[in-house]
mmCIF file of N, CA and C in Angstrom:
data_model
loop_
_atom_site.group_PDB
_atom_site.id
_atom_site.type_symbol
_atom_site.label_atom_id
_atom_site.label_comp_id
_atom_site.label_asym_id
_atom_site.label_seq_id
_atom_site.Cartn_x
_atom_site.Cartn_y
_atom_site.Cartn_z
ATOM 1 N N UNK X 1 -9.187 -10.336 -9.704
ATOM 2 C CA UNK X 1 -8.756 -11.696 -9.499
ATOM 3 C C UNK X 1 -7.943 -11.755 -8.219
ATOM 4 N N UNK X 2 -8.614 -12.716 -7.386
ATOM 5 C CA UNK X 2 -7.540 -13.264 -5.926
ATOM 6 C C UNK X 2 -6.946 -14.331 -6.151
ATOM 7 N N UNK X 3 -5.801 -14.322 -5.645
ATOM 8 C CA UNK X 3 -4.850 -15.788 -6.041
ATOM 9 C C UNK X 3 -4.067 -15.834 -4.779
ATOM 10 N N UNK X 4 -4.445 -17.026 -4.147
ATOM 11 C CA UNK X 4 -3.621 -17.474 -2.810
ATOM 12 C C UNK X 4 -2.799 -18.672 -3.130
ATOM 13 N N UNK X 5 -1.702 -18.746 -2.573
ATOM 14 C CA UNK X 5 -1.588 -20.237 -2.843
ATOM 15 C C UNK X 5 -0.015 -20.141 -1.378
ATOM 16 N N UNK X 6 -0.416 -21.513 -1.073
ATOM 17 C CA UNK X 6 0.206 -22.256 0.184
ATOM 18 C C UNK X 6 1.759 -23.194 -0.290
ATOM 19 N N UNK X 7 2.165 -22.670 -1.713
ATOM 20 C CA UNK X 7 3.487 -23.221 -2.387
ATOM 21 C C UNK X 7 2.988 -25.110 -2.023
ATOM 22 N N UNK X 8 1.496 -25.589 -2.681
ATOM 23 C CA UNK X 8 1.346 -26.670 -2.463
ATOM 24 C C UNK X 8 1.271 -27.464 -1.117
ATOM 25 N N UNK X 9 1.507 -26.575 -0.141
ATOM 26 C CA UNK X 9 1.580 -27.224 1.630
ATOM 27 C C UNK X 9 0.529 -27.844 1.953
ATOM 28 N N UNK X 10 -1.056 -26.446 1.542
ATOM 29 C CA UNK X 10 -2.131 -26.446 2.026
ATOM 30 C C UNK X 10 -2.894 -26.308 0.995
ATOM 31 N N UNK X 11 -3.667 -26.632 -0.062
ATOM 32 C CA UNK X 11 -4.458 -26.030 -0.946
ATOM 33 C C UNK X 11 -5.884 -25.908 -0.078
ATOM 34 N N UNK X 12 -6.196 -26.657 0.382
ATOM 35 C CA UNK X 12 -7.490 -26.100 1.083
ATOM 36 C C UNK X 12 -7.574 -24.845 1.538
ATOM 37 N N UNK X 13 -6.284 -24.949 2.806
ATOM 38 C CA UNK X 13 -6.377 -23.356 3.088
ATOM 39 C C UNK X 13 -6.242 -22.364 2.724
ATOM 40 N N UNK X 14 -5.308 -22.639 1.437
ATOM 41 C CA UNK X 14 -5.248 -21.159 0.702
ATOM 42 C C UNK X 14 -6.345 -20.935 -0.136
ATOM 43 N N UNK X 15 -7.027 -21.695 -0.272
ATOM 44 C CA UNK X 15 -8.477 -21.880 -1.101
ATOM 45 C C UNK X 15 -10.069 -21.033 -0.272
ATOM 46 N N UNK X 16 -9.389 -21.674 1.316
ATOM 47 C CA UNK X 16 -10.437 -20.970 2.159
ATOM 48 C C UNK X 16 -9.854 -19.565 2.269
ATOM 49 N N UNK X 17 -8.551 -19.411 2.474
ATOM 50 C CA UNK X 17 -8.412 -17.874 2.220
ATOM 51 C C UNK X 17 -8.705 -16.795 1.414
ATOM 52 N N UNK X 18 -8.739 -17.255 0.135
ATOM 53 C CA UNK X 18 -8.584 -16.874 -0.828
ATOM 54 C C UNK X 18 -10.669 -16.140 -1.179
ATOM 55 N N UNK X 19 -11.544 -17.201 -0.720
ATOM 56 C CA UNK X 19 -12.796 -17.268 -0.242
ATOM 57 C C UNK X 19 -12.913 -16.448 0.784
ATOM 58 N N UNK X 20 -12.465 -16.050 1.867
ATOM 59 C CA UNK X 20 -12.547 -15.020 3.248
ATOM 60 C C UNK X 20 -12.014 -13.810 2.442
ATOM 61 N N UNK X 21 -11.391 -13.552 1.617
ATOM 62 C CA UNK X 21 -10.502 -12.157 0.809
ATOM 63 C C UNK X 21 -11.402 -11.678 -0.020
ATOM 64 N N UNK X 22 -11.967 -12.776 -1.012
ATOM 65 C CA UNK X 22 -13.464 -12.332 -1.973
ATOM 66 C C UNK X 22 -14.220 -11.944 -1.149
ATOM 67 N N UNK X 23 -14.857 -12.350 0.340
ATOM 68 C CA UNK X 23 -15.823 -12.328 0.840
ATOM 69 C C UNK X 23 -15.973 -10.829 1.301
ATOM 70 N N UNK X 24 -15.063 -10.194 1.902
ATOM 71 C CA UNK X 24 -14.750 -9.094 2.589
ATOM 72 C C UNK X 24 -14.256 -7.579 1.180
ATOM 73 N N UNK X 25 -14.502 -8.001 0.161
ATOM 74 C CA UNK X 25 -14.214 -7.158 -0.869
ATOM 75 C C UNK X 25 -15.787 -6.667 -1.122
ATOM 76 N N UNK X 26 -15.970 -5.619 -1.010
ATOM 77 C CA UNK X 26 -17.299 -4.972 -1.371
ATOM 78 C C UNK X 26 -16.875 -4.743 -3.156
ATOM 79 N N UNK X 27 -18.379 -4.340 -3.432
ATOM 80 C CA UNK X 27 -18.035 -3.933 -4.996
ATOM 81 C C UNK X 27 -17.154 -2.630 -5.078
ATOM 82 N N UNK X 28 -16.865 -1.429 -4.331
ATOM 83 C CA UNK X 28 -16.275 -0.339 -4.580
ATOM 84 C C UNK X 28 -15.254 -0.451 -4.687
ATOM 85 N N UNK X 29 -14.764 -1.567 -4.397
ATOM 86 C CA UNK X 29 -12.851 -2.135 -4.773
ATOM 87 C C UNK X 29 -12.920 -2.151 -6.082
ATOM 88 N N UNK X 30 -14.182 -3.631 -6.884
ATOM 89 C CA UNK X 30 -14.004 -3.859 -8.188
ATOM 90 C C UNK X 30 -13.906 -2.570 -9.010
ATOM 91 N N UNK X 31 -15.303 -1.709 -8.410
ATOM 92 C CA UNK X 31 -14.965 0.080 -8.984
ATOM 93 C C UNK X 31 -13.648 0.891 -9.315
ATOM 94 N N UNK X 32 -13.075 0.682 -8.328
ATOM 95 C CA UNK X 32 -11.959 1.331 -7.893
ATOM 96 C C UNK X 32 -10.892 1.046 -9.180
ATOM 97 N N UNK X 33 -11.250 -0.369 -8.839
ATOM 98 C CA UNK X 33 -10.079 -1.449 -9.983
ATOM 99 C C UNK X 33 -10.120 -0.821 -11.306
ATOM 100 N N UNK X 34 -11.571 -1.274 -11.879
ATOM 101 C CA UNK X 34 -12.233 -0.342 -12.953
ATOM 102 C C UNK X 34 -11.533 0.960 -13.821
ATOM 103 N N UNK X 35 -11.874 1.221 -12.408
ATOM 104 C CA UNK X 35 -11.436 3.104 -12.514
ATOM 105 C C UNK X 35 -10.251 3.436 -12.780
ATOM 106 N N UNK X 36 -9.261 2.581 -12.664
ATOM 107 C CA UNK X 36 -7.811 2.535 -12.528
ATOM 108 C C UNK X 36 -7.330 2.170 -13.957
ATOM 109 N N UNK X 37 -8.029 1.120 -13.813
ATOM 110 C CA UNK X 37 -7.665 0.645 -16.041
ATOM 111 C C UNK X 37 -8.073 1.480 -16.741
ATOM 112 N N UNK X 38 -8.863 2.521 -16.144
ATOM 113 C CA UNK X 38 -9.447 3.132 -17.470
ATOM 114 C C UNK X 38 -8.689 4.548 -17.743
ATOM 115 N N UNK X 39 -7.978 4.560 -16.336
ATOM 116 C CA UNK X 39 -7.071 5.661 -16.110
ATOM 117 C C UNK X 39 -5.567 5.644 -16.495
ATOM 118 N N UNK X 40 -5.127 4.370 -16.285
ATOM 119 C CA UNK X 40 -3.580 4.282 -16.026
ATOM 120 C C UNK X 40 -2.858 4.496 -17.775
ATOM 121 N N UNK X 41 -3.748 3.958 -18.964
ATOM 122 C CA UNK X 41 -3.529 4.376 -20.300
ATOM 123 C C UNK X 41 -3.789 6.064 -20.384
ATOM 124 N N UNK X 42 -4.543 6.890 -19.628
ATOM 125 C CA UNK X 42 -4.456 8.769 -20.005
ATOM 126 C C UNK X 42 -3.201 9.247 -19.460
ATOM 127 N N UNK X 43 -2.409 8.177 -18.038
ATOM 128 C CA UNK X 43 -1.469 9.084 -17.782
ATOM 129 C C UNK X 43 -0.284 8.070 -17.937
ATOM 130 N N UNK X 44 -0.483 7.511 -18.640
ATOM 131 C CA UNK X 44 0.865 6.491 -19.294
ATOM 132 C C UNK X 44 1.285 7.728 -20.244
ATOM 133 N N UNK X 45 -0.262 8.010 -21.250
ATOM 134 C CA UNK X 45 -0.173 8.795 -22.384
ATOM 135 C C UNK X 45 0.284 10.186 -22.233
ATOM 136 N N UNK X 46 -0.055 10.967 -21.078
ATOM 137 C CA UNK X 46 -0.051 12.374 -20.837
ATOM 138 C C UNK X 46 1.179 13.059 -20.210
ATOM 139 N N UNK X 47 1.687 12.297 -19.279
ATOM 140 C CA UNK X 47 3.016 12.571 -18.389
ATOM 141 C C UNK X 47 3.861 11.697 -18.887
ATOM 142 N N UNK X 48 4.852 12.608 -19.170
ATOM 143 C CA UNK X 48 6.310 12.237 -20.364
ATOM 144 C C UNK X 48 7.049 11.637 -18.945
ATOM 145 N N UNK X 49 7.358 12.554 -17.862
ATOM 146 C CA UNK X 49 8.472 12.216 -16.789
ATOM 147 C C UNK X 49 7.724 10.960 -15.940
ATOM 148 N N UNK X 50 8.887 10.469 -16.113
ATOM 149 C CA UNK X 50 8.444 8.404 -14.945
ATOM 150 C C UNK X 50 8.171 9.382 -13.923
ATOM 151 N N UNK X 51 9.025 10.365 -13.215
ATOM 152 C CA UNK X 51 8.718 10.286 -11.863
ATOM 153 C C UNK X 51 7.467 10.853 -11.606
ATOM 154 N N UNK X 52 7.347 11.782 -12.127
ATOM 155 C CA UNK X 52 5.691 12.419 -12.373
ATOM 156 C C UNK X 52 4.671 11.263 -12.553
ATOM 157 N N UNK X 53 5.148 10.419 -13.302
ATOM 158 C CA UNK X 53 4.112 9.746 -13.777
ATOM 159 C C UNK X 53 3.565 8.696 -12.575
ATOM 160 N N UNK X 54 4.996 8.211 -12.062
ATOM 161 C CA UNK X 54 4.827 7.741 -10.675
ATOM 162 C C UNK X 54 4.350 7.893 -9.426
ATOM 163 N N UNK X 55 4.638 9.173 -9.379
ATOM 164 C CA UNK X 55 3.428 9.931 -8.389
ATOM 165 C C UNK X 55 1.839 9.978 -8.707
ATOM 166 N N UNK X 56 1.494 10.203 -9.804
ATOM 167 C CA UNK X 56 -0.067 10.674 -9.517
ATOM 168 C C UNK X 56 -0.601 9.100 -9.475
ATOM 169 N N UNK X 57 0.500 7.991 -10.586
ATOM 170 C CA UNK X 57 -0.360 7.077 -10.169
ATOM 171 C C UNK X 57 -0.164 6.303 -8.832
ATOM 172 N N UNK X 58 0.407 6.537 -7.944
ATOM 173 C CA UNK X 58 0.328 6.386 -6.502
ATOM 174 C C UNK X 58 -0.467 6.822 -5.778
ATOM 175 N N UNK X 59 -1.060 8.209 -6.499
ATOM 176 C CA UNK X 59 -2.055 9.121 -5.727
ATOM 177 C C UNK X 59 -2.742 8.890 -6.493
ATOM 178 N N UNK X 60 -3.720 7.975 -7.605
ATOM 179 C CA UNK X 60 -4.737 7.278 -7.774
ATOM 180 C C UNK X 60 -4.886 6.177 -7.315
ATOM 181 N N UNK X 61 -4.314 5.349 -6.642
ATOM 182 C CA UNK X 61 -3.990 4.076 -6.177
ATOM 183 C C UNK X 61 -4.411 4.135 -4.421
ATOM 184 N N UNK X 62 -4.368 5.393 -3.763
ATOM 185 C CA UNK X 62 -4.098 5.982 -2.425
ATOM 186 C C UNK X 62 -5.655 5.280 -2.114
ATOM 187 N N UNK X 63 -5.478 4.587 -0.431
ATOM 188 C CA UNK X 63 -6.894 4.061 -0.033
ATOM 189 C C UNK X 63 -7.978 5.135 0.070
ATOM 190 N N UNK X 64 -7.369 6.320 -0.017
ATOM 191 C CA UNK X 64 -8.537 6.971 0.639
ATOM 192 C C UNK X 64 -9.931 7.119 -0.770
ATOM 193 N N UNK X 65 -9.550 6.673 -1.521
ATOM 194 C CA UNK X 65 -10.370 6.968 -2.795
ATOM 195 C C UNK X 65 -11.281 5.843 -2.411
ATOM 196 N N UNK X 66 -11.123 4.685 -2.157
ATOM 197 C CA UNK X 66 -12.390 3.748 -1.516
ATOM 198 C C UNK X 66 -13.014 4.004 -0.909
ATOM 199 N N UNK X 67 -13.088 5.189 0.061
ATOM 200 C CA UNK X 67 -13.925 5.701 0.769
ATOM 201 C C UNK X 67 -14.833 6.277 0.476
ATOM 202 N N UNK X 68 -13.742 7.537 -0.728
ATOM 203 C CA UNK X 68 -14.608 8.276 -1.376
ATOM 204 C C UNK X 68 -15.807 7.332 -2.439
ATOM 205 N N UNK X 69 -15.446 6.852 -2.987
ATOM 206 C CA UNK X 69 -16.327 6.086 -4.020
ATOM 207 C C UNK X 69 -17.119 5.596 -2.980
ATOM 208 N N UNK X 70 -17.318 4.938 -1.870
ATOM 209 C CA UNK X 70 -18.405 4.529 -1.349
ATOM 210 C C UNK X 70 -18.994 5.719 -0.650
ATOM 211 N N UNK X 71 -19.019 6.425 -0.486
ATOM 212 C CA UNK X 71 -19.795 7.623 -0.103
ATOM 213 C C UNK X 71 -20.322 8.700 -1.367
ATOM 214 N N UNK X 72 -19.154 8.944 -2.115
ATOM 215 C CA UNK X 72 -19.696 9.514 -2.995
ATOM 216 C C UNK X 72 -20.361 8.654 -4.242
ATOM 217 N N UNK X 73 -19.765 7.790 -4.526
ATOM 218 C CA UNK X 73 -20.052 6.761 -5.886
ATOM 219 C C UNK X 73 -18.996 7.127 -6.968
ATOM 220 N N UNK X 74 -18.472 6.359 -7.626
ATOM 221 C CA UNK X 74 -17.426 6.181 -8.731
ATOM 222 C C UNK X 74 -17.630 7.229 -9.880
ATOM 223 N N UNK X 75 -18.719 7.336 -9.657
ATOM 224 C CA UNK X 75 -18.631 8.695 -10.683
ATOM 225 C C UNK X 75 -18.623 10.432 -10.693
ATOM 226 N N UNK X 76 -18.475 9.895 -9.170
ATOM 227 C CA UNK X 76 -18.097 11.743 -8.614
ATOM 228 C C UNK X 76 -16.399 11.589 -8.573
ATOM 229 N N UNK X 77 -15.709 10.105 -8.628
ATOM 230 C CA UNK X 77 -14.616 9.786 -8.139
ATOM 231 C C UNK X 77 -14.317 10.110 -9.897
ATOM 232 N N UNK X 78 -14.467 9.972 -10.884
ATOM 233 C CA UNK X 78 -13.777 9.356 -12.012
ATOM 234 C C UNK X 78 -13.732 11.025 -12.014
ATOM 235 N N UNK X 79 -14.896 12.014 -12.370
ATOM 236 C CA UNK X 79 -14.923 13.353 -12.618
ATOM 237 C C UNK X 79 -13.637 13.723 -11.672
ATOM 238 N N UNK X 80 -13.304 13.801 -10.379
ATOM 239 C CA UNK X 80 -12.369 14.251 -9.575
ATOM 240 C C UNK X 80 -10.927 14.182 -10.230
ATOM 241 N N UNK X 81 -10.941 12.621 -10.545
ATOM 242 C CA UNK X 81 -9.604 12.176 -10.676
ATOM 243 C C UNK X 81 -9.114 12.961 -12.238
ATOM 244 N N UNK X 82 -10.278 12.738 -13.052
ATOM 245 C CA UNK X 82 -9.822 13.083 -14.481
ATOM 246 C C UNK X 82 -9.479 14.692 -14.222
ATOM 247 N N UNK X 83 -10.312 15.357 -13.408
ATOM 248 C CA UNK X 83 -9.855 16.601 -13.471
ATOM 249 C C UNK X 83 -8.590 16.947 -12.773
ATOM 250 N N UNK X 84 -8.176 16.029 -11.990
ATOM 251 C CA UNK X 84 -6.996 16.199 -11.149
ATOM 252 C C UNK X 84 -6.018 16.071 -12.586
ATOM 253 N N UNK X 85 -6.358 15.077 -13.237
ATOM 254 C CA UNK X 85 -5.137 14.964 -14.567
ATOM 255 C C UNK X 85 -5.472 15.882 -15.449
ATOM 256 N N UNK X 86 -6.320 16.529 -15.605
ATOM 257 C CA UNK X 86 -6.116 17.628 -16.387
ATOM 258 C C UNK X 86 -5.426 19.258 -15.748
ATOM 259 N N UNK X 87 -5.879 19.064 -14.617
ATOM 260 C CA UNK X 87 -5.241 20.505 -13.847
ATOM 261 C C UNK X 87 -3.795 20.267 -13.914
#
């Protein structure tokens, strides 16, 4: 979900923005997104320490994984990541 809004100034434009932001989102974001919900409940569950917990999910969150998923595809990405939380 994209949500722009112009605090009522402009609704058009934040409307056309909001349209230029969808437009420029390939599907490997929605993936990404995906990939993230399905993740963020194993290491809510698995890592007791916030700060630990804070880190890896920063380093699932990290852009460079959009890359990877579009080159490799989301499911060389999900195998990676899950094994990163299990190592």
């Amino acid at each position: 979900t994209v949500a722009v809004s112009s605090g009522g100034a402009a609704p058009r434009l934040a409307a056309r923005l909001r349209d230029r932001i969808i437009g420029d989102l390939d599907p490997a974001w929605g993936q990404w997104a995906d990939l993230l919900a399905e993740l963020r409940p194993v290491v809510l569950a698995t890592i007791a320490d916030a700060a630990d917990r804070r880190r890896v999910l920063t380093g699932l969150a990290d852009p460079r994984w959009l890359a990877v998923i579009r080159a490799e595809g989301v499911e060389r990405v999900r195998a990676r990541m899950r094994a990163m939380l299990d190592g």
